[in-house]
Amino acid sequence: QMQLVESGGGLVQAGGSLRLSCAASGRTFRAYAMGWFRQAPGKEREFVAAISWTGEITNYADSVKGRFTISRDNAKNTVTVLLQMNSLKPEDTAVYYCAAGGTAYSRTYADTTPNGYDVWGQGTQVTVSS
């Protein structure tokens, strides 16, 4: 069974940090790009960060550049994708989703759109208080 499980969300004050983790199992996820997206109440799901299967290519939304860092660990049977979030702002409040997809073993694939991914986690809530 293919699944992505996010963890690490919570409540933090503005200026604080959180680290989200996504554990991928049940498929050769290490061959695929991974991404983080977020959705705030009443808003569409939006791109946050993405990383190619080797980790060579990373993309970030303008709103998080310089504050968030995406990374991945392609262990033999599992993949872990991290999103380190620093200098958090109230506008970062949302449910954060991990996603996997793209062309297997593509060195450049790190799509910034939800349509670029076909497997999604259940999400983890991040709340930043002012």
Coordinates of N, CA, C and O in Angstrom, one line a residue:
Q1 N 0.8 -1.2 0.0 CA 0.0 0.0 0.0 C 0.9 1.2 0.0 O 1.7 1.4 0.8
M2 N 0.7 2.1 -1.0 CA 1.4 3.3 -1.1 C 0.9 4.3 -0.1 O -0.3 4.6 -0.1
Q3 N 1.7 5.0 0.7 CA 1.2 6.0 1.5 C 2.3 7.0 1.9 O 3.5 6.7 2.0
L4 N 1.9 8.2 2.2 CA 2.7 9.3 2.6 C 2.1 9.8 4.0 O 0.9 10.0 4.0
V5 N 2.9 9.9 5.0 CA 2.4 10.3 6.3 C 3.2 11.5 6.8 O 4.4 11.4 7.0
E6 N 2.5 12.6 7.0 CA 3.1 13.8 7.5 C 3.1 13.9 9.0 O 2.2 13.3 9.6
S7 N 4.1 14.5 9.6 CA 4.1 14.8 11.0 C 4.9 16.1 11.2 O 5.6 16.6 10.3
G8 N 4.8 16.6 12.5 CA 5.6 17.7 12.9 C 4.9 19.0 12.9 O 5.4 20.0 13.3
G9 N 3.6 19.0 12.6 CA 2.8 20.2 12.6 C 2.5 20.6 14.1 O 2.8 19.8 15.0
G10 N 2.0 21.8 14.2 CA 1.6 22.3 15.6 C 1.4 23.7 15.6 O 1.2 24.4 14.6
L11 N 1.4 24.2 16.9 CA 1.1 25.7 17.1 C 2.5 26.3 17.5 O 3.2 25.8 18.4
V12 N 2.8 27.4 16.9 CA 4.0 28.1 17.2 C 3.8 29.6 17.1 O 2.9 30.1 16.3
Q13 N 4.6 30.4 17.8 CA 4.5 31.8 17.7 C 5.2 32.3 16.5 O 6.1 31.7 16.0
A14 N 4.8 33.5 16.0 CA 5.4 34.1 14.9 C 6.9 34.3 15.2 O 7.3 34.7 16.3
G15 N 7.7 34.0 14.2 CA 9.2 34.1 14.4 C 9.8 32.7 14.8 O 11.0 32.6 14.7
G16 N 8.9 31.8 15.1 CA 9.4 30.5 15.5 C 9.7 29.6 14.4 O 9.6 29.9 13.2
S17 N 10.0 28.3 14.7 CA 10.4 27.3 13.7 C 9.6 26.0 13.9 O 9.2 25.7 15.1
L18 N 9.4 25.3 12.9 CA 8.9 23.9 12.9 C 9.6 23.1 11.8 O 10.0 23.7 10.8
R19 N 9.6 21.8 12.0 CA 10.1 20.9 11.0 C 9.1 19.9 10.7 O 8.8 19.1 11.6
L20 N 8.6 19.9 9.5 CA 7.7 18.9 9.0 C 8.4 17.7 8.4 O 9.4 17.9 7.8
S21 N 7.9 16.5 8.6 CA 8.5 15.3 8.1 C 7.4 14.5 7.3 O 6.2 14.5 7.7
C22 N 7.8 13.9 6.2 CA 6.9 13.1 5.4 C 7.6 11.8 5.2 O 8.7 11.7 4.7
A23 N 7.0 10.7 5.7 CA 7.5 9.3 5.5 C 6.8 8.7 4.4 O 5.5 8.6 4.4
A24 N 7.5 8.2 3.4 CA 6.9 7.6 2.2 C 7.2 6.1 2.2 O 8.4 5.7 2.3
S25 N 6.2 5.3 2.0 CA 6.4 3.8 2.0 C 5.5 3.2 1.0 O 4.5 3.8 0.6
G26 N 5.8 2.0 0.6 CA 4.9 1.2 -0.2 C 5.1 1.3 -1.7 O 4.5 0.7 -2.5
R27 N 6.1 2.1 -2.1 CA 6.4 2.3 -3.5 C 7.9 2.8 -3.6 O 8.5 3.1 -2.6
T28 N 8.4 2.7 -4.8 CA 9.8 3.2 -5.0 C 9.8 4.7 -5.0 O 10.1 5.4 -6.0
F29 N 9.4 5.3 -3.9 CA 9.3 6.8 -3.8 C 10.6 7.5 -4.0 O 10.7 8.6 -4.4
R30 N 11.7 6.7 -3.8 CA 13.0 7.4 -3.9 C 13.3 7.8 -5.4 O 14.2 8.6 -5.7
A31 N 12.5 7.2 -6.3 CA 12.7 7.5 -7.7 C 11.9 8.8 -8.2 O 12.0 9.1 -9.4
Y32 N 11.1 9.3 -7.3 CA 10.2 10.4 -7.7 C 10.4 11.7 -7.0 O 11.0 11.7 -5.9
A33 N 10.0 12.8 -7.7 CA 10.0 14.1 -7.0 C 9.1 14.1 -5.8 O 8.1 13.4 -5.8
M34 N 9.4 14.9 -4.9 CA 8.5 15.1 -3.7 C 8.2 16.6 -3.5 O 9.1 17.4 -3.8
G35 N 7.0 16.9 -3.1 CA 6.7 18.3 -2.9 C 5.9 18.5 -1.6 O 5.3 17.6 -1.1
W36 N 5.9 19.8 -1.2 CA 5.0 20.2 -0.1 C 4.1 21.3 -0.6 O 4.5 22.2 -1.3
F37 N 2.8 21.2 -0.3 CA 1.8 22.1 -0.6 C 1.1 22.5 0.7 O 1.2 21.8 1.7
R38 N 0.3 23.6 0.6 CA -0.5 24.0 1.8 C -1.8 24.5 1.4 O -1.9 25.1 0.3
Q39 N -2.7 24.4 2.3 CA -4.1 25.0 2.0 C -4.6 25.6 3.3 O -4.8 24.9 4.3
A40 N -4.9 26.9 3.2 CA -5.5 27.6 4.3 C -7.0 27.6 4.1 O -7.5 27.4 2.9
P41 N -7.8 27.8 5.1 CA -9.3 27.8 5.0 C -9.7 28.8 4.0 O -9.3 30.0 4.0
G42 N -10.6 28.4 3.1 CA -11.2 29.2 2.1 C -10.3 29.6 0.9 O -10.6 30.3 0.0
K43 N -9.1 28.9 0.9 CA -8.1 29.2 -0.2 C -7.8 27.9 -0.9 O -8.0 26.8 -0.4
E44 N -7.3 28.1 -2.1 CA -6.9 27.0 -2.9 C -5.5 26.4 -2.4 O -4.8 27.1 -1.7
R45 N -5.3 25.1 -2.7 CA -4.0 24.5 -2.3 C -2.9 25.2 -3.1 O -3.0 25.4 -4.3
E46 N -1.8 25.6 -2.4 CA -0.7 26.3 -3.1 C 0.6 25.6 -2.9 O 0.8 24.9 -1.9
F47 N 1.5 25.8 -3.8 CA 2.8 25.2 -3.8 C 3.7 25.8 -2.7 O 3.6 27.0 -2.5
V48 N 4.5 25.0 -2.0 CA 5.4 25.5 -1.0 C 6.8 25.2 -1.5 O 7.7 26.1 -1.6
A49 N 7.1 24.0 -1.7 CA 8.5 23.6 -2.0 C 8.5 22.2 -2.7 O 7.6 21.4 -2.5
A50 N 9.5 21.9 -3.5 CA 9.6 20.7 -4.2 C 11.1 20.3 -4.3 O 12.0 21.2 -4.4
I51 N 11.3 19.0 -4.5 CA 12.7 18.5 -4.6 C 12.7 17.3 -5.5 O 11.9 16.5 -5.5
S52 N 13.7 17.3 -6.4 CA 13.9 16.2 -7.4 C 14.3 14.9 -6.7 O 14.7 14.9 -5.5
W53 N 14.3 13.8 -7.4 CA 14.5 12.5 -6.7 C 15.9 12.4 -6.2 O 16.1 11.8 -5.2
T54 N 16.9 13.1 -6.8 CA 18.3 13.0 -6.3 C 18.5 14.1 -5.2 O 19.5 14.1 -4.5
G55 N 17.6 15.1 -5.2 CA 17.8 16.2 -4.3 C 18.6 17.3 -4.9 O 18.8 18.4 -4.3
E56 N 19.0 17.2 -6.2 CA 19.8 18.2 -6.8 C 19.0 19.5 -7.2 O 19.6 20.6 -7.2
I57 N 17.7 19.3 -7.5 CA 16.9 20.4 -7.8 C 15.9 20.7 -6.7 O 15.2 19.8 -6.3
T58 N 15.8 21.9 -6.3 CA 14.8 22.3 -5.4 C 14.1 23.6 -5.9 O 14.8 24.4 -6.5
N59 N 12.8 23.7 -5.6 CA 12.0 24.9 -6.0 C 11.3 25.3 -4.8 O 10.8 24.5 -4.0
Y60 N 11.1 26.6 -4.7 CA 10.4 27.2 -3.6 C 9.4 28.3 -4.1 O 9.7 29.0 -5.0
A61 N 8.3 28.4 -3.4 CA 7.4 29.5 -3.6 C 8.1 30.8 -3.1 O 8.9 30.8 -2.2
D62 N 7.8 31.9 -3.8 CA 8.5 33.2 -3.5 C 8.2 33.5 -2.0 O 9.1 34.1 -1.3
S63 N 7.0 33.2 -1.5 CA 6.6 33.6 -0.2 C 7.4 32.9 0.9 O 7.4 33.3 2.1
V64 N 8.1 31.8 0.6 CA 8.9 31.0 1.6 C 10.4 31.0 1.3 O 11.1 30.5 2.2
K65 N 10.8 31.6 0.2 CA 12.2 31.5 -0.1 C 13.0 32.2 1.0 O 12.7 33.3 1.5
G66 N 14.1 31.6 1.4 CA 15.0 32.1 2.5 C 14.5 31.8 3.9 O 15.3 32.0 4.8
R67 N 13.3 31.2 4.0 CA 12.8 30.8 5.3 C 12.6 29.3 5.4 O 12.8 28.8 6.5
F68 N 12.2 28.7 4.3 CA 11.9 27.2 4.3 C 13.0 26.5 3.6 O 13.6 27.0 2.6
T69 N 13.3 25.3 4.0 CA 14.3 24.4 3.3 C 13.7 23.0 3.2 O 13.3 22.4 4.2
I70 N 13.7 22.5 2.0 CA 13.3 21.1 1.8 C 14.5 20.2 1.6 O 15.5 20.6 1.0
S71 N 14.4 19.0 2.1 CA 15.5 18.1 1.9 C 14.9 16.7 1.9 O 13.7 16.5 2.3
R72 N 15.7 15.7 1.5 CA 15.2 14.3 1.5 C 16.3 13.3 1.8 O 17.5 13.6 1.5
D73 N 15.9 12.2 2.3 CA 16.8 11.1 2.6 C 16.2 9.9 1.9 O 15.2 9.3 2.3
N74 N 16.9 9.4 0.9 CA 16.5 8.3 0.1 C 17.1 7.0 0.6 O 18.0 6.4 0.1
A75 N 16.6 6.5 1.7 CA 17.1 5.3 2.3 C 16.6 4.1 1.4 O 15.8 4.3 0.5
K76 N 17.1 2.9 1.7 CA 16.9 1.8 0.8 C 15.4 1.5 0.6 O 14.9 1.3 -0.5
N77 N 14.6 1.5 1.7 CA 13.2 1.1 1.6 C 12.2 2.2 1.9 O 11.0 2.0 1.8
T78 N 12.7 3.3 2.4 CA 11.8 4.4 2.8 C 12.4 5.7 2.3 O 13.6 5.8 2.2
V79 N 11.6 6.6 2.2 CA 12.0 8.0 1.8 C 11.5 8.9 2.9 O 10.3 8.9 3.2
T80 N 12.3 9.8 3.4 CA 11.9 10.8 4.3 C 12.1 12.2 3.7 O 13.2 12.5 3.2
V81 N 11.1 13.0 3.7 CA 11.2 14.4 3.1 C 11.0 15.4 4.3 O 10.0 15.2 5.0
L82 N 11.9 16.3 4.5 CA 11.7 17.3 5.5 C 11.5 18.6 5.0 O 11.9 19.0 3.9
L83 N 10.7 19.4 5.7 CA 10.5 20.8 5.4 C 10.8 21.6 6.7 O 10.1 21.6 7.6
Q84 N 12.0 22.2 6.7 CA 12.4 23.1 7.8 C 11.8 24.5 7.6 O 12.1 25.1 6.6
M85 N 11.0 24.9 8.6 CA 10.3 26.2 8.4 C 10.8 27.1 9.5 O 10.6 26.9 10.7
N86 N 11.5 28.2 9.1 CA 12.0 29.2 10.1 C 11.3 30.5 9.9 O 10.7 30.7 8.8
S87 N 11.4 31.4 10.9 CA 10.8 32.7 10.8 C 9.4 32.7 10.3 O 8.9 33.4 9.4
L88 N 8.6 31.8 11.0 CA 7.2 31.6 10.6 C 6.4 32.8 10.8 O 6.6 33.6 11.7
K89 N 5.4 33.0 9.9 CA 4.5 34.1 10.0 C 3.1 33.6 10.1 O 2.8 32.5 9.7
P90 N 2.2 34.5 10.6 CA 0.8 34.0 10.7 C 0.2 33.6 9.4 O -0.6 32.7 9.3
E91 N 0.6 34.2 8.3 CA 0.1 33.8 7.0 C 0.6 32.4 6.5 O 0.2 31.9 5.4
D92 N 1.5 31.8 7.2 CA 2.0 30.5 6.9 C 1.0 29.4 7.5 O 1.1 28.2 7.3
T93 N 0.0 29.9 8.3 CA -1.0 29.0 8.9 C -1.8 28.3 7.8 O -2.3 28.9 6.9
A94 N -1.8 26.9 7.8 CA -2.4 26.1 6.8 C -2.3 24.7 7.2 O -1.5 24.3 8.1
V95 N -3.0 23.8 6.4 CA -2.7 22.4 6.5 C -1.7 22.1 5.4 O -1.8 22.6 4.2
Y96 N -0.6 21.5 5.8 CA 0.5 21.2 4.9 C 0.5 19.7 4.4 O 0.3 18.8 5.2
Y97 N 0.6 19.6 3.1 CA 0.5 18.3 2.5 C 1.8 17.9 1.8 O 2.4 18.7 1.1
C98 N 2.2 16.6 2.0 CA 3.3 16.1 1.2 C 2.7 15.3 0.0 O 1.6 14.8 0.0
A99 N 3.5 15.4 -1.1 CA 3.1 14.8 -2.3 C 4.2 14.1 -3.1 O 5.4 14.6 -2.9
A100 N 3.9 13.1 -3.9 CA 5.0 12.4 -4.6 C 4.5 12.3 -6.1 O 3.3 12.0 -6.3
G101 N 5.4 12.3 -7.0 CA 5.0 12.1 -8.4 C 6.0 12.5 -9.4 O 7.2 12.7 -9.1
G102 N 5.6 12.6 -10.7 CA 6.5 12.9 -11.8 C 7.0 11.8 -12.5 O 6.5 10.6 -12.4
T103 N 8.0 12.0 -13.3 CA 8.7 11.0 -14.1 C 9.8 10.3 -13.3 O 10.6 11.0 -12.7
A104 N 9.7 9.0 -13.2 CA 10.7 8.3 -12.4 C 12.1 8.6 -12.9 O 12.4 8.6 -14.1
Y105 N 13.0 8.9 -12.0 CA 14.4 9.1 -12.2 C 14.7 10.3 -13.1 O 15.8 10.4 -13.7
S106 N 13.8 11.2 -13.1 CA 14.0 12.5 -13.9 C 14.9 13.4 -13.0 O 14.5 13.8 -11.9
R107 N 16.0 13.8 -13.5 CA 17.0 14.5 -12.7 C 16.5 16.0 -12.5 O 16.9 16.6 -11.6
T108 N 15.6 16.4 -13.4 CA 15.2 17.8 -13.3 C 13.8 18.1 -12.8 O 13.4 19.2 -12.6
Y109 N 13.0 17.0 -12.6 CA 11.6 17.1 -12.3 C 11.4 17.5 -10.8 O 11.8 16.8 -9.9
A110 N 10.8 18.7 -10.6 CA 10.5 19.1 -9.2 C 9.3 20.1 -9.4 O 9.5 21.3 -9.2
D111 N 8.2 19.5 -9.8 CA 7.1 20.4 -10.3 C 6.5 21.2 -9.2 O 6.6 20.9 -8.0
T112 N 6.0 22.4 -9.6 CA 5.5 23.4 -8.6 C 3.9 23.4 -8.7 O 3.4 24.3 -8.0
T113 N 3.3 22.5 -9.3 CA 1.9 22.5 -9.4 C 1.3 21.2 -8.8 O 1.9 20.1 -8.9
P114 N 0.1 21.2 -8.2 CA -0.5 20.0 -7.7 C -0.7 18.9 -8.7 O -0.6 17.7 -8.4
N115 N -1.0 19.3 -10.0 CA -1.2 18.3 -11.0 C 0.1 17.5 -11.3 O 0.0 16.4 -12.0
G116 N 1.2 17.9 -10.8 CA 2.4 17.2 -11.1 C 2.7 16.1 -10.1 O 3.7 15.4 -10.2
Y117 N 1.7 15.8 -9.2 CA 1.9 14.8 -8.2 C 0.6 13.9 -8.1 O -0.5 14.4 -8.3
D118 N 0.8 12.6 -7.9 CA -0.3 11.7 -7.9 C -0.6 11.0 -6.6 O -1.5 10.2 -6.5
V119 N 0.3 11.1 -5.7 CA 0.1 10.5 -4.4 C 0.2 11.6 -3.3 O 1.2 12.4 -3.3
W120 N -0.7 11.6 -2.4 CA -0.8 12.7 -1.4 C -1.0 12.1 0.0 O -1.6 11.1 0.2
G121 N -0.4 12.8 1.0 CA -0.6 12.5 2.4 C -1.9 13.1 2.9 O -2.6 13.8 2.1
Q122 N -2.2 12.9 4.1 CA -3.4 13.4 4.7 C -3.3 14.8 5.3 O -4.3 15.5 5.5
G123 N -2.1 15.3 5.4 CA -1.9 16.7 5.8 C -1.6 16.8 7.3 O -2.0 15.9 8.1
T124 N -0.9 17.9 7.7 CA -0.6 18.2 9.1 C -0.9 19.7 9.3 O -0.5 20.5 8.4
Q125 N -1.5 20.0 10.4 CA -1.9 21.4 10.6 C -0.7 22.2 11.2 O -0.1 21.8 12.1
V126 N -0.5 23.4 10.6 CA 0.5 24.3 11.1 C -0.3 25.6 11.4 O -0.9 26.2 10.6
T127 N -0.1 26.1 12.7 CA -0.8 27.3 13.1 C 0.3 28.2 13.7 O 1.0 27.8 14.6
V128 N 0.3 29.4 13.1 CA 1.3 30.4 13.6 C 0.5 31.6 14.2 O -0.3 32.2 13.6
S129 N 0.8 31.8 15.5 CA 0.0 32.9 16.2 C 0.9 34.1 16.2 O 2.1 34.1 16.2
S130 N 0.1 35.3 16.2 CA 0.8 36.6 16.1 C 1.1 37.1 17.5 O 0.7 36.6 18.5

